Coordinates of C-alpha atoms in Angstrom, one line a residue:
Chain A
X1477 CA 7.5 26.0 15.2
X1478 CA 4.9 25.7 17.9
X1479 CA 6.8 28.3 19.9
X1480 CA 5.9 30.9 17.3
X1481 CA 2.2 30.1 17.9
X1482 CA 2.5 30.6 21.6
X1483 CA 0.0 33.5 21.3
X1484 CA -2.9 31.1 20.6
X1485 CA -5.9 31.7 22.9
X1486 CA -7.0 28.8 25.2
X1487 CA -10.1 28.2 23.2
X1488 CA -8.1 27.7 20.1
X1489 CA -5.9 25.3 21.8
X1490 CA -8.9 23.3 23.0
X1491 CA -10.3 23.3 19.5
X1492 CA -7.1 21.8 18.1
X1493 CA -7.1 19.2 20.9
X1494 CA -10.7 18.2 20.1
X1495 CA -9.9 18.0 16.4
X1496 CA -6.9 15.8 17.0
X1497 CA -9.0 13.6 19.3
X1498 CA -11.8 13.2 16.8
X1499 CA -9.3 12.4 13.9
X1500 CA -7.5 9.8 16.0
X1501 CA -10.9 8.2 17.0
X1502 CA -11.9 7.9 13.3
X1503 CA -8.5 6.4 12.5
X1504 CA -8.7 3.8 15.2
X1505 CA -12.4 2.9 15.4
X1506 CA -12.7 0.6 12.4
X1507 CA -9.8 -1.5 13.5
X1508 CA -10.9 -1.5 17.1
X1509 CA -14.4 -2.6 16.1
X1510 CA -13.0 -5.7 14.4
X1511 CA -10.7 -6.5 17.3
X1512 CA -13.7 -6.2 19.7
X1513 CA -15.7 -8.5 17.5
X1514 CA -13.0 -11.2 17.6
X1515 CA -13.7 -11.5 21.4
X1516 CA -17.5 -11.5 21.2
X1517 CA -19.7 -14.5 21.4
X1518 CA -21.7 -15.0 18.2
X1519 CA -24.9 -14.0 19.9
X1520 CA -23.5 -10.5 20.6
X1521 CA -22.2 -10.1 17.0
X1522 CA -25.7 -10.5 15.6
X1523 CA -27.6 -8.8 18.5
X1524 CA -30.2 -6.2 17.9
X1525 CA -30.2 -3.7 19.5
X1526 CA -26.4 -3.8 19.2
X1527 CA -24.1 -4.5 22.1
X1528 CA -21.3 -1.9 21.8
X1529 CA -18.9 -3.1 24.5
X1530 CA -18.4 -6.9 24.7
X1531 CA -20.4 -8.0 27.8
X1532 CA -19.1 -11.6 27.8
X1533 CA -15.6 -11.6 26.2
X1534 CA -14.5 -15.0 25.0
X1535 CA -11.7 -16.7 23.2
X1536 CA -14.1 -19.2 21.5
X1537 CA -13.6 -17.6 18.1
X1538 CA -9.9 -18.2 18.3
X1539 CA -10.3 -21.8 19.4
X1540 CA -12.9 -22.1 16.6
X1541 CA -10.6 -21.1 13.7
X1542 CA -8.0 -23.6 14.9
X1543 CA -10.6 -26.3 15.3
X1544 CA -10.1 -26.7 19.0
X1545 CA -13.8 -26.4 20.1
X1546 CA -15.2 -29.6 21.6
X1547 CA -18.1 -29.9 19.3
X1548 CA -16.1 -29.2 16.2
X1549 CA -15.3 -31.9 13.6
X1550 CA -12.2 -30.0 12.2
X1551 CA -11.1 -26.4 11.9
X1552 CA -9.7 -24.5 9.0
X1553 CA -6.0 -25.0 8.1
X1554 CA -5.2 -21.8 9.9
X1555 CA -1.9 -23.1 11.4
X1556 CA -0.7 -23.8 7.8
X1557 CA -1.7 -20.3 6.7
X1558 CA 0.3 -18.8 9.7
X1559 CA 3.3 -20.9 8.8
X1560 CA 3.2 -20.0 5.1
X1561 CA 2.8 -16.3 5.9
X1562 CA 5.8 -16.3 8.2
X1563 CA 8.0 -18.3 5.9
X1564 CA 7.1 -16.3 2.8
X1565 CA 7.2 -12.9 4.4
X1566 CA 10.4 -13.4 6.3
X1567 CA 12.4 -15.0 3.5
X1568 CA 11.3 -12.5 0.9
X1569 CA 12.1 -9.6 3.2
X1570 CA 15.5 -10.8 4.1
X1571 CA 16.5 -11.5 0.5
X1572 CA 14.9 -8.3 -0.8
X1573 CA 16.8 -6.2 1.7
X1574 CA 20.1 -7.9 0.8
X1575 CA 19.6 -7.5 -3.0
X1576 CA 18.1 -4.0 -2.6
X1577 CA 21.0 -2.9 -0.4
X1578 CA 23.5 -4.0 -3.1
X1579 CA 21.5 -2.1 -5.7
X1580 CA 21.1 1.0 -3.6
X1581 CA 24.8 1.0 -2.8
X1582 CA 25.6 0.8 -6.5
X1583 CA 23.3 3.7 -7.3
X1584 CA 24.6 5.9 -4.5
X1585 CA 28.3 5.3 -4.9
X1586 CA 29.1 4.5 -8.5
X1587 CA 28.8 6.3 -11.8
X1588 CA 28.2 4.0 -14.6
X1589 CA 26.6 3.8 -18.1
X1590 CA 22.8 3.4 -18.1
X1591 CA 22.5 4.5 -14.5
X1592 CA 19.5 6.8 -15.0
X1593 CA 17.7 4.4 -17.3
X1594 CA 18.1 1.5 -14.9
X1595 CA 16.8 3.6 -12.0
X1596 CA 13.7 4.6 -14.0
X1597 CA 13.2 1.0 -15.2
X1598 CA 13.2 -0.2 -11.5
X1599 CA 10.7 2.4 -10.5
X1600 CA 8.4 1.7 -13.5
X1601 CA 8.4 -2.0 -12.6
X1602 CA 6.7 -0.8 -9.4
X1603 CA 3.9 0.9 -11.2
X1604 CA 2.5 -2.3 -12.6
X1605 CA -0.6 -3.1 -10.6
X1606 CA -0.6 -6.5 -8.9
X1607 CA -3.7 -7.7 -10.7
X1608 CA -2.2 -6.9 -14.1
X1609 CA 0.8 -9.0 -13.2
X1610 CA -1.1 -11.9 -11.7
X1611 CA -2.6 -13.0 -15.0
X1612 CA 0.8 -13.5 -16.9
X1613 CA 2.5 -14.8 -13.8
X1614 CA -0.3 -17.4 -13.4
X1615 CA 0.4 -18.6 -17.0
X1616 CA 4.1 -18.6 -16.6
X1617 CA 4.3 -20.1 -13.1
X1618 CA 2.0 -23.0 -14.0
X1619 CA 4.3 -23.8 -17.0
X1620 CA 7.5 -23.8 -14.9
X1621 CA 5.7 -25.7 -12.2
X1622 CA 6.1 -23.3 -9.3
X1623 CA 2.4 -22.4 -9.0
X1624 CA 1.1 -23.0 -5.5
X1625 CA 4.6 -23.1 -3.9
X1626 CA 6.1 -20.9 -1.3
X1627 CA 9.0 -20.4 -3.6
X1628 CA 6.9 -19.0 -6.4
X1629 CA 5.3 -16.4 -4.1
X1630 CA 8.7 -15.5 -2.4
X1631 CA 10.1 -14.8 -5.9
X1632 CA 7.1 -12.5 -6.7
X1633 CA 7.4 -10.5 -3.4
X1634 CA 11.1 -10.2 -4.0
X1635 CA 10.4 -8.4 -7.2
X1636 CA 7.8 -6.1 -5.6
X1637 CA 10.0 -5.1 -2.7
X1638 CA 13.4 -4.8 -4.4
X1639 CA 12.7 -1.5 -6.3
X1640 CA 11.4 0.2 -3.2
X1641 CA 14.3 -1.0 -1.1
X1642 CA 16.8 0.2 -3.7
X1643 CA 15.1 3.6 -3.6
X1644 CA 15.2 3.9 0.2
X1645 CA 18.7 2.6 0.7
X1646 CA 20.1 4.7 -2.2
X1647 CA 18.8 7.8 -0.2
X1648 CA 20.4 6.6 3.0
X1649 CA 23.8 5.7 1.5
X1650 CA 23.9 9.1 -0.2
X1651 CA 23.5 10.8 3.1
X1652 CA 26.7 9.1 4.4
X1653 CA 29.6 11.2 3.2
X1654 CA 31.8 9.2 0.7
X1655 CA 34.9 10.6 2.4
X1656 CA 34.3 8.3 5.4
X1657 CA 34.9 5.1 3.5
X1658 CA 37.6 6.7 1.3
X1659 CA 39.5 7.6 4.5
X1660 CA 39.1 4.0 5.7
X1661 CA 40.4 2.7 2.4
X1662 CA 43.5 5.0 2.6
X1663 CA 44.1 3.5 6.1
X1664 CA 44.3 0.1 4.5
X1665 CA 40.8 -1.3 4.5
X1666 CA 39.5 -2.9 1.3
X1667 CA 36.3 -1.4 -0.1
X1668 CA 34.5 -4.4 1.2
X1669 CA 35.8 -3.9 4.8
X1670 CA 35.1 -0.2 4.6
X1671 CA 31.5 -0.9 3.7
X1672 CA 31.0 -3.3 6.6
X1673 CA 32.8 -1.3 9.2
X1674 CA 31.6 2.2 8.3
X1675 CA 28.8 2.5 5.9
X1676 CA 26.7 -0.5 6.9
X1677 CA 26.3 0.5 10.6
X1678 CA 25.4 4.1 9.6
X1679 CA 22.8 2.9 7.1
X1680 CA 21.2 0.5 9.6
X1681 CA 18.2 2.5 10.4
X1682 CA 17.5 3.0 6.7
X1683 CA 17.8 -0.8 6.2
X1684 CA 15.5 -1.4 9.1
X1685 CA 12.8 0.8 7.6
X1686 CA 13.2 -0.8 4.2
X1687 CA 12.8 -4.2 5.9
X1688 CA 9.6 -3.1 7.7
X1689 CA 8.1 -1.9 4.4
X1690 CA 9.1 -5.1 2.7
X1691 CA 7.7 -7.3 5.4
X1692 CA 4.4 -5.4 5.7
X1693 CA 4.0 -5.5 1.9
X1694 CA 4.4 -9.3 1.7
X1695 CA 2.5 -9.9 4.9
X1696 CA -0.5 -8.0 3.7
X1697 CA -0.5 -8.8 0.0
X1698 CA -3.6 -10.4 -1.4
X1699 CA -4.1 -9.8 -5.2
X1700 CA -1.1 -11.9 -6.3
X1701 CA -1.3 -14.5 -3.6
X1702 CA -5.0 -15.2 -4.2
X1703 CA -4.2 -16.2 -7.8
X1704 CA -0.8 -17.9 -7.4
X1705 CA -1.7 -20.0 -4.4
X1706 CA -4.3 -22.8 -4.3
X1707 CA -3.8 -25.1 -1.3
X1708 CA -2.3 -25.2 2.2
X1709 CA 1.1 -25.7 0.6
X1710 CA 1.3 -22.0 0.0
X1711 CA -1.9 -20.1 0.9
X1712 CA -1.1 -17.1 3.1
X1713 CA -3.3 -15.6 5.8
X1714 CA -4.9 -12.8 3.7
X1715 CA -6.0 -15.5 1.2
X1716 CA -7.2 -17.6 4.1
X1717 CA -9.6 -14.9 5.2
X1718 CA -11.7 -15.8 2.2
X1719 CA -12.4 -19.2 3.8
X1720 CA -14.8 -17.3 6.1
X1721 CA -17.1 -16.2 3.3
X1722 CA -19.8 -18.2 1.7
X1723 CA -21.6 -16.9 -1.3
X1724 CA -24.0 -14.6 0.6
X1725 CA -22.9 -14.7 4.2
X1726 CA -19.7 -14.0 6.1
X1727 CA -18.7 -15.7 9.4
X1728 CA -17.9 -12.4 11.1
X1729 CA -16.7 -13.8 14.4
X1730 CA -14.3 -16.3 12.7
X1731 CA -13.2 -13.7 10.2
X1732 CA -12.5 -11.1 13.0
X1733 CA -10.4 -13.7 15.0
X1734 CA -8.3 -14.4 11.9
X1735 CA -8.0 -10.6 11.3
X1736 CA -6.5 -10.2 14.8
X1737 CA -4.0 -12.9 13.9
X1738 CA -2.9 -10.9 10.9
X1739 CA -3.0 -7.5 12.6
X1740 CA -1.2 -8.2 15.8
X1741 CA 2.3 -9.2 14.4
X1742 CA 2.2 -6.3 12.0
X1743 CA 1.2 -3.8 14.7
X1744 CA 3.7 -5.1 17.2
X1745 CA 6.6 -5.0 14.7
X1746 CA 5.7 -1.5 13.5
X1747 CA 5.4 0.0 17.0
X1748 CA 8.7 -1.5 17.9
X1749 CA 10.5 0.2 15.0
X1750 CA 8.3 3.1 14.3
X1751 CA 11.1 5.6 14.9
X1752 CA 13.1 4.0 12.1
X1753 CA 10.0 3.9 10.0
X1754 CA 9.4 7.6 10.2
X1755 CA 13.0 8.4 9.6
X1756 CA 13.0 6.0 6.6
X1757 CA 10.0 7.8 5.1
X1758 CA 11.2 11.3 5.8
X1759 CA 14.9 11.1 5.0
X1760 CA 15.5 8.1 2.8
X1761 CA 12.8 8.8 0.3
X1762 CA 11.9 12.4 0.4
X1763 CA 15.2 14.1 0.2
Chain B
X663 CA 37.8 -12.2 -7.8
X664 CA 39.5 -10.2 -10.6
X665 CA 36.0 -9.3 -12.0
X666 CA 34.8 -8.3 -8.6
X667 CA 37.7 -6.0 -7.9
X668 CA 37.4 -4.3 -11.3
X669 CA 35.8 -0.9 -10.5
X670 CA 34.1 -0.8 -13.9
X671 CA 32.2 -4.1 -13.3
X672 CA 31.3 -3.5 -9.6
X673 CA 28.1 -1.6 -10.0
X674 CA 26.7 -4.0 -12.6
X675 CA 27.6 -7.0 -10.4
X676 CA 25.9 -5.3 -7.4
X677 CA 22.8 -4.7 -9.5
X678 CA 22.8 -8.1 -11.2
X679 CA 20.5 -9.9 -8.7
X680 CA 18.0 -7.1 -8.7
X681 CA 18.0 -7.0 -12.5
X682 CA 17.5 -10.8 -12.7
X683 CA 14.6 -10.7 -10.3
X684 CA 12.8 -7.9 -12.1
X685 CA 13.4 -9.6 -15.5
X686 CA 12.0 -12.9 -14.2
X687 CA 9.0 -11.6 -12.4
X688 CA 8.1 -8.4 -14.1
X689 CA 9.6 -8.1 -17.6
X690 CA 9.2 -11.6 -18.9
X691 CA 5.6 -12.1 -17.7
X692 CA 4.7 -8.7 -19.1
X693 CA 6.2 -9.8 -22.4
X694 CA 4.1 -13.0 -22.3
X695 CA 1.0 -11.0 -21.5
X696 CA 1.8 -8.5 -24.3
X697 CA 2.0 -11.4 -26.7
X698 CA -1.2 -13.0 -25.3
X699 CA -3.1 -9.7 -25.7
X700 CA -2.7 -10.3 -29.4
X701 CA -4.1 -13.8 -29.2
X702 CA -7.6 -15.2 -28.3
X703 CA -5.8 -17.0 -25.4
X704 CA -8.3 -18.9 -23.3
X705 CA -7.3 -20.7 -20.1
X706 CA -9.4 -23.7 -21.0
X707 CA -7.8 -24.1 -24.5
X708 CA -4.0 -23.6 -24.1
X709 CA -3.3 -24.0 -27.8
X710 CA -5.1 -20.6 -28.4
X711 CA -1.9 -18.9 -27.1
X712 CA -0.3 -19.5 -30.5
X713 CA -2.9 -17.9 -32.7
X714 CA -2.1 -14.3 -33.6
X715 CA -5.1 -12.1 -34.1
X716 CA -3.5 -8.7 -34.2
X717 CA -5.4 -5.8 -32.6
X718 CA -8.7 -7.6 -32.4
X719 CA -8.8 -7.8 -28.6
X720 CA -8.1 -4.1 -28.3
X721 CA -10.7 -3.2 -30.9
X722 CA -13.3 -5.2 -29.1
X723 CA -12.3 -3.6 -25.9
X724 CA -12.8 -0.1 -27.3
X725 CA -16.3 -1.0 -28.3
X726 CA -17.1 -2.5 -25.0
X727 CA -19.3 -0.1 -22.9
X728 CA -18.5 -2.1 -19.7
X729 CA -14.8 -1.4 -20.2
X730 CA -15.4 2.3 -20.7
X731 CA -17.6 2.5 -17.6
X732 CA -14.9 0.8 -15.6
X733 CA -12.2 3.0 -17.1
X734 CA -14.1 6.2 -16.3
X735 CA -15.1 5.0 -12.9
X736 CA -11.4 4.2 -12.2
X737 CA -10.3 7.7 -13.2
X738 CA -13.0 9.2 -11.0
X739 CA -12.2 6.9 -8.1
X740 CA -8.5 7.7 -8.3
X741 CA -9.0 11.5 -8.7
X742 CA -11.6 11.8 -5.9
X743 CA -9.8 9.6 -3.4
X744 CA -6.3 11.1 -4.0
X745 CA -7.6 14.7 -3.6
X746 CA -9.7 13.8 -0.5
X747 CA -6.7 12.0 1.0
X748 CA -4.5 15.0 0.3
X749 CA -6.9 17.5 1.9
X750 CA -7.6 15.4 4.9
X751 CA -4.0 14.4 5.3
X752 CA -2.9 18.0 5.2
X753 CA -5.5 18.9 7.8
X754 CA -4.4 16.1 10.0
X755 CA -0.7 17.0 9.6
X756 CA -1.4 20.6 10.5
X757 CA -3.4 19.6 13.5
X758 CA -0.8 17.1 14.9
X759 CA 2.0 19.7 14.2
X760 CA 0.3 22.1 16.6
X761 CA 0.4 19.6 19.4
X762 CA 3.6 19.7 21.3
X763 CA 3.2 17.2 24.1
X764 CA 3.0 13.5 23.1
X765 CA 3.5 14.1 19.4
X766 CA 5.4 10.9 19.0
X767 CA 2.5 8.9 20.3
X768 CA 0.1 10.7 18.0
X769 CA 2.3 10.0 15.0
X770 CA 2.3 6.4 15.8
X771 CA -1.5 6.3 16.2
X772 CA -1.8 8.2 13.0
X773 CA 0.0 5.4 11.1
X774 CA -2.4 2.8 12.4
X775 CA -4.4 2.3 9.1
X776 CA -1.1 1.9 7.1
X777 CA -0.4 -1.4 8.8
X778 CA -3.7 -2.9 7.7
X779 CA -3.8 -5.3 4.8
X780 CA -6.0 -3.8 2.1
X781 CA -8.0 -7.0 2.1
X782 CA -8.5 -6.7 5.8
X783 CA -9.7 -3.1 5.3
X784 CA -12.1 -4.5 2.7
X785 CA -13.6 -6.9 5.2
X786 CA -13.6 -4.4 8.0
X787 CA -15.6 -1.9 6.0
X788 CA -17.8 -4.6 4.5
X789 CA -18.6 -5.4 8.1
X790 CA -18.9 -1.7 9.2
X791 CA -21.3 -0.9 6.3
X792 CA -23.3 -4.1 6.6
X793 CA -27.0 -3.2 6.7
X794 CA -27.9 -5.6 9.5
X795 CA -25.0 -5.8 12.0
X796 CA -22.8 -2.9 10.8
X797 CA -21.4 -0.2 13.0
X798 CA -22.7 2.7 10.8
X799 CA -26.3 1.6 10.7
X800 CA -26.2 0.6 14.4
X801 CA -24.9 4.1 15.3
X802 CA -27.5 5.8 13.1
X803 CA -30.3 3.7 14.7
X804 CA -29.1 4.5 18.2
X805 CA -28.9 8.2 17.5
X806 CA -32.5 7.9 16.2
X807 CA -31.5 9.2 12.8
X808 CA -32.9 6.3 10.8
X809 CA -35.8 3.8 11.1
X810 CA -35.0 1.6 8.2
X811 CA -31.5 0.1 7.7
X812 CA -29.6 1.8 4.9
X813 CA -28.4 -0.8 2.3
X814 CA -24.9 0.7 2.0
X815 CA -23.4 -2.0 -0.2
X816 CA -26.5 -2.9 -2.1
X817 CA -27.4 0.5 -3.7
X818 CA -25.1 1.7 -6.4
X819 CA -24.3 5.3 -5.3
X820 CA -24.0 4.3 -1.7
X821 CA -21.7 1.4 -2.5
X822 CA -19.4 3.8 -4.3
X823 CA -19.4 6.1 -1.3
X824 CA -18.7 3.2 1.0
X825 CA -15.8 1.9 -1.2
X826 CA -14.2 5.4 -1.4
X827 CA -14.6 5.9 2.3
X828 CA -12.6 2.7 2.9
X829 CA -9.9 3.8 0.5
X830 CA -9.7 7.2 2.1
X831 CA -9.5 5.8 5.6
X832 CA -6.8 3.4 4.5
X833 CA -4.5 5.9 2.8
X834 CA -5.0 9.3 4.4
X835 CA -2.2 8.5 6.9
X836 CA 0.4 8.2 4.1
X837 CA -0.3 11.8 3.1
X838 CA -0.4 12.9 6.7
X839 CA 2.9 11.4 7.7
X840 CA 4.7 12.7 4.6
X841 CA 3.3 16.2 5.0
X842 CA 4.1 16.2 8.7
X843 CA 7.7 15.4 7.8
X844 CA 7.5 18.4 5.6
X845 CA 6.1 20.6 8.3
X846 CA 8.8 19.5 10.7
X847 CA 11.4 20.5 8.2
X848 CA 9.8 23.9 7.6
X849 CA 12.4 26.7 8.2
X850 CA 11.3 29.2 10.9
X851 CA 12.8 32.4 9.7
X852 CA 10.5 33.3 6.8
X853 CA 7.5 32.7 8.9
X854 CA 8.7 35.0 11.7
X855 CA 9.7 37.6 9.2
X856 CA 6.2 37.4 7.7
X857 CA 4.6 37.8 11.1
X858 CA 6.7 40.8 11.9
X859 CA 5.5 42.2 8.6
X860 CA 1.9 41.7 9.8
X861 CA 0.8 38.7 7.9
X862 CA -2.1 36.7 9.3
X863 CA -2.1 33.0 9.7
X864 CA -4.0 32.4 6.5
X865 CA -1.5 34.5 4.5
X866 CA 1.5 32.7 6.1
X867 CA -0.1 29.4 5.2
X868 CA -0.9 30.5 1.6
X869 CA 2.5 32.1 0.8
X870 CA 5.0 30.2 2.9
X871 CA 3.8 26.9 4.3
X872 CA 2.0 25.7 1.2
X873 CA 4.7 26.4 -1.4
X874 CA 7.3 24.8 0.9
X875 CA 5.1 21.7 1.2
X876 CA 4.5 21.3 -2.6
X877 CA 7.4 18.9 -3.2
X878 CA 6.2 16.8 -0.2
X879 CA 2.7 16.9 -1.7
X880 CA 3.9 15.6 -5.1
X881 CA 6.0 12.9 -3.5
X882 CA 2.9 11.7 -1.6
X883 CA 0.9 11.8 -4.8
X884 CA 3.6 9.9 -6.7
X885 CA 3.8 7.2 -4.1
X886 CA 0.1 6.9 -3.8
X887 CA -0.6 6.9 -7.5
X888 CA 1.9 3.9 -7.7
X889 CA -0.3 1.8 -5.4
X890 CA -3.9 3.0 -5.8
X891 CA -4.3 -0.3 -7.6
X892 CA -4.1 -1.8 -4.2
X893 CA -7.7 -0.7 -4.0
X894 CA -8.4 -3.9 -6.0
X895 CA -8.3 -6.0 -2.9
X896 CA -10.6 -3.7 -1.0
X897 CA -13.2 -3.4 -3.8
X898 CA -13.0 -7.1 -4.5
X899 CA -14.0 -7.9 -1.0
X900 CA -16.5 -5.1 -0.3
X901 CA -18.6 -5.3 -3.4
X902 CA -16.7 -7.4 -6.0
X903 CA -17.7 -4.7 -8.5
X904 CA -21.4 -5.0 -7.7
X905 CA -24.2 -4.2 -7.3
X906 CA -24.8 -4.9 -11.0
X907 CA -21.3 -3.6 -11.9
X908 CA -21.9 -0.2 -10.3
X909 CA -18.5 -0.2 -8.5
X910 CA -16.6 -2.1 -11.1
X911 CA -13.0 -0.7 -11.5
X912 CA -10.6 -1.7 -14.3
X913 CA -8.8 -4.1 -12.0
X914 CA -11.9 -6.0 -10.8
X915 CA -13.2 -6.2 -14.4
X916 CA -9.9 -7.5 -15.6
X917 CA -9.7 -10.2 -12.9
X918 CA -13.3 -11.2 -13.8
X919 CA -12.6 -11.5 -17.5
X920 CA -9.3 -13.3 -17.0
X921 CA -10.1 -15.8 -14.3
X922 CA -13.9 -16.3 -14.3
X923 CA -14.4 -16.1 -18.1
X924 CA -10.9 -17.5 -18.8
X925 CA -10.4 -15.0 -21.5
X926 CA -6.8 -14.3 -20.7
X927 CA -6.0 -12.6 -24.0
X928 CA -8.7 -10.1 -23.6
X929 CA -7.9 -9.5 -19.9
X930 CA -4.2 -8.9 -20.7
X931 CA -5.2 -6.4 -23.3
X932 CA -7.1 -4.6 -20.6
X933 CA -4.1 -5.0 -18.3
X934 CA -2.0 -3.1 -20.7
X935 CA -4.5 -0.2 -20.8
X936 CA -4.5 -0.1 -17.0
X937 CA -0.7 -0.3 -16.8
X938 CA -0.3 2.6 -19.2
X939 CA -2.8 4.6 -17.2
X940 CA -0.9 3.9 -14.0
X941 CA 2.4 4.9 -15.6
X942 CA 0.9 8.2 -17.0
X943 CA -0.4 9.2 -13.5
X944 CA 3.0 8.4 -12.0
X945 CA 5.0 10.2 -14.7
X946 CA 2.7 13.3 -14.4
X947 CA 3.1 13.6 -10.6
X948 CA 6.9 12.9 -10.9
X949 CA 7.3 15.7 -13.3
X950 CA 5.3 18.1 -11.1
X951 CA 7.6 16.9 -8.2
X952 CA 10.8 17.7 -10.2
X953 CA 9.4 21.1 -11.1
X954 CA 8.4 21.9 -7.5
X955 CA 11.9 20.9 -6.3
X956 CA 13.5 23.1 -8.9
X957 CA 11.3 26.0 -7.8
X958 CA 12.3 25.5 -4.2
X959 CA 16.0 25.5 -5.1
X960 CA 15.4 28.7 -6.9
X961 CA 13.9 30.3 -3.8
X962 CA 16.6 29.2 -1.4

């Protein structure tokens, strides 16, 4: 496509480059600002005139949130938040991908009664805003006794992620020609073997992107977690961020350090698999 | 095993876990909340869950100016941000599409905001728009444009602008990446034919690129309209509906009534209004998508 624009003049090319640079700067700056703040001593955070580049970078904010500074009585239960976040996100992602893959396969490969209706029902379940769901879930979960447990939250994230996973994997399985597994079945494989040997490996990049989306959704979710968790037994990192706010003030340095703890795993994971992510968005869903 | 191997039962068995999860976590709770929206259910008095009062919650809601303000503000919020995100995302996709070297790196940077938790975006922008230590005021001071700090989150109109800025920052990437996918799939022949016929870049964009992108635009709209309610987290952190309710959206009002005033019945009635609004938006964009796809198939 760009070949057909080879006639652009140099000044046009520079204009595009400057535009792209500015756009990228705007996209990165807010995040970068918070990351820089995480490494600033408190004096610099509140300095006036502002200190743009940290002059005296420090890890004190990170020690601080874990309660490791010498003059500190005790820190916040950040370690528990990290643990809860990991357990809840990883478990719900793994199970959501498994259940979603089964569903996606059913939609892609079988014709059955009520297919269209079920598909729409799954999608509509996704339109319910988290806050609207948190009120009834709160009532119900407290009656069953799974309020403030990791299990309660895992179950909720499962329900949020399954419809999207079904949608993505359905798209991927449909791209794989049905003849492939039929040929394998003629050669003596069972349907189950044909699935594992042929269709599963081909759909892997779709499953990877579904997994990333599910993980990021549960890792970053706040509205439901903030109502369904109460203590260190199940509070996740996004909810833990609220610990840094008092009624009128915010502990910006502590908050920023915690923010880095949340951002870094998400960023690292996404960059590692970004090729799958883009493929997942463009092929699985769109076509 | 005989059930599993029966081809009739297979799809239902495969879908069973998914159906169970959705029933347990979405359908049953929504049933409970539908019932409770017809009761004066109050968290502090559990027995009120069994008193049926018919449409009274809904009637009171309809007479509540706070509710209508929040409702109107939500519609404006969704419309303004979705359109801004679309225009900016389209611009960004067109720009990145013109860059040949290092496009993969650019695409990755472009997706940066998508990885941020909405609550984190809320804190980030609360910090950035802070009147004393925020990035925006600091920059304006250093450039000599202002002498007094601008109270971004304290004044009603400015707070709305700040909240919308955060939402647009967070979600423009989703549009950009989906539209870029569309641009990459754009067939070359019609564009070259148009150029041979003497069409200018604007005409090519207007008559070839844009119609081709329409399905992608509606997909992005459908996906985004599904989760604009994520904005709850952000608004909750940045202003919590304040100052004096000037940035109150349906979702923040609902959470306030439900958890702070414990009026669950009332809040659930509001929840139903907002769910129906969400579904209407989604269905609207989905139908436009189907129409656009059908149009494209007609062209090809």
